[in-house]
């Protein structure tokens, strides 16, 4: 089943994000290589694809896991959680409807 992982950043998280980004992306790449990643990306703090120093306010990941607990364990072991870039993470089951 798909699960939506919605994360909210701490204020001024950019430095923490940049430090943990390579490991964060590596974990996402592993999901993608296994065909288990639907989408992933950050929420820019301003209305721009490249927010520069404004940074980001959180992230959204939609990925496939065997169950809700497995999705929560994966999310809570994210480098952005461990380094304190994320202040809050919510994991919910997600039913993909479109595109078909």
PDB file of C-alpha atoms in Angstrom, residues 1 5 7 9-10 16 26-28 30 35-36 39 42-43 48 55 63 65 67 72 78 84 87 92 97:
ATOM      1  CA  UNK A   1       0.000   0.000   0.000  1.00  0.00           C
ATOM      2  CA  UNK A   5       4.893  10.915   4.673  1.00  0.00           C
ATOM      3  CA  UNK A   7       7.124  16.365   7.281  1.00  0.00           C
ATOM      4  CA  UNK A   9      10.702  21.527   9.103  1.00  0.00           C
ATOM      5  CA  UNK A  10      12.033  23.363  12.116  1.00  0.00           C
ATOM      6  CA  UNK A  16      20.559  20.908   8.645  1.00  0.00           C
ATOM      7  CA  UNK A  26      20.228   7.855  -0.983  1.00  0.00           C
ATOM      8  CA  UNK A  27      17.339   6.364   0.999  1.00  0.00           C
ATOM      9  CA  UNK A  28      14.842   7.768  -1.507  1.00  0.00           C
ATOM     10  CA  UNK A  30      16.756   2.936  -2.779  1.00  0.00           C
ATOM     11  CA  UNK A  35       9.842   0.619  -7.663  1.00  0.00           C
ATOM     12  CA  UNK A  36       8.339   1.764  -4.348  1.00  0.00           C
ATOM     13  CA  UNK A  39       6.938  10.949  -5.573  1.00  0.00           C
ATOM     14  CA  UNK A  42      10.288  19.566  -0.510  1.00  0.00           C
ATOM     15  CA  UNK A  43       7.939  22.500   0.064  1.00  0.00           C
ATOM     16  CA  UNK A  48       9.946  29.585  -6.215  1.00  0.00           C
ATOM     17  CA  UNK A  55      14.911  27.255   2.359  1.00  0.00           C
ATOM     18  CA  UNK A  63       6.030   5.489  -1.097  1.00  0.00           C
ATOM     19  CA  UNK A  65       5.426  -0.071   2.384  1.00  0.00           C
ATOM     20  CA  UNK A  67       2.054  -1.643   6.403  1.00  0.00           C
ATOM     21  CA  UNK A  72       6.475   5.007  10.271  1.00  0.00           C
ATOM     22  CA  UNK A  78      15.161   9.587   7.927  1.00  0.00           C
ATOM     23  CA  UNK A  84      16.621  17.741  13.582  1.00  0.00           C
ATOM     24  CA  UNK A  87      10.187  18.906  13.722  1.00  0.00           C
ATOM     25  CA  UNK A  92      -0.947   8.213   6.617  1.00  0.00           C
ATOM     26  CA  UNK A  97      -6.582   7.436  -7.744  1.00  0.00           C
TER      27      UNK A  97
END
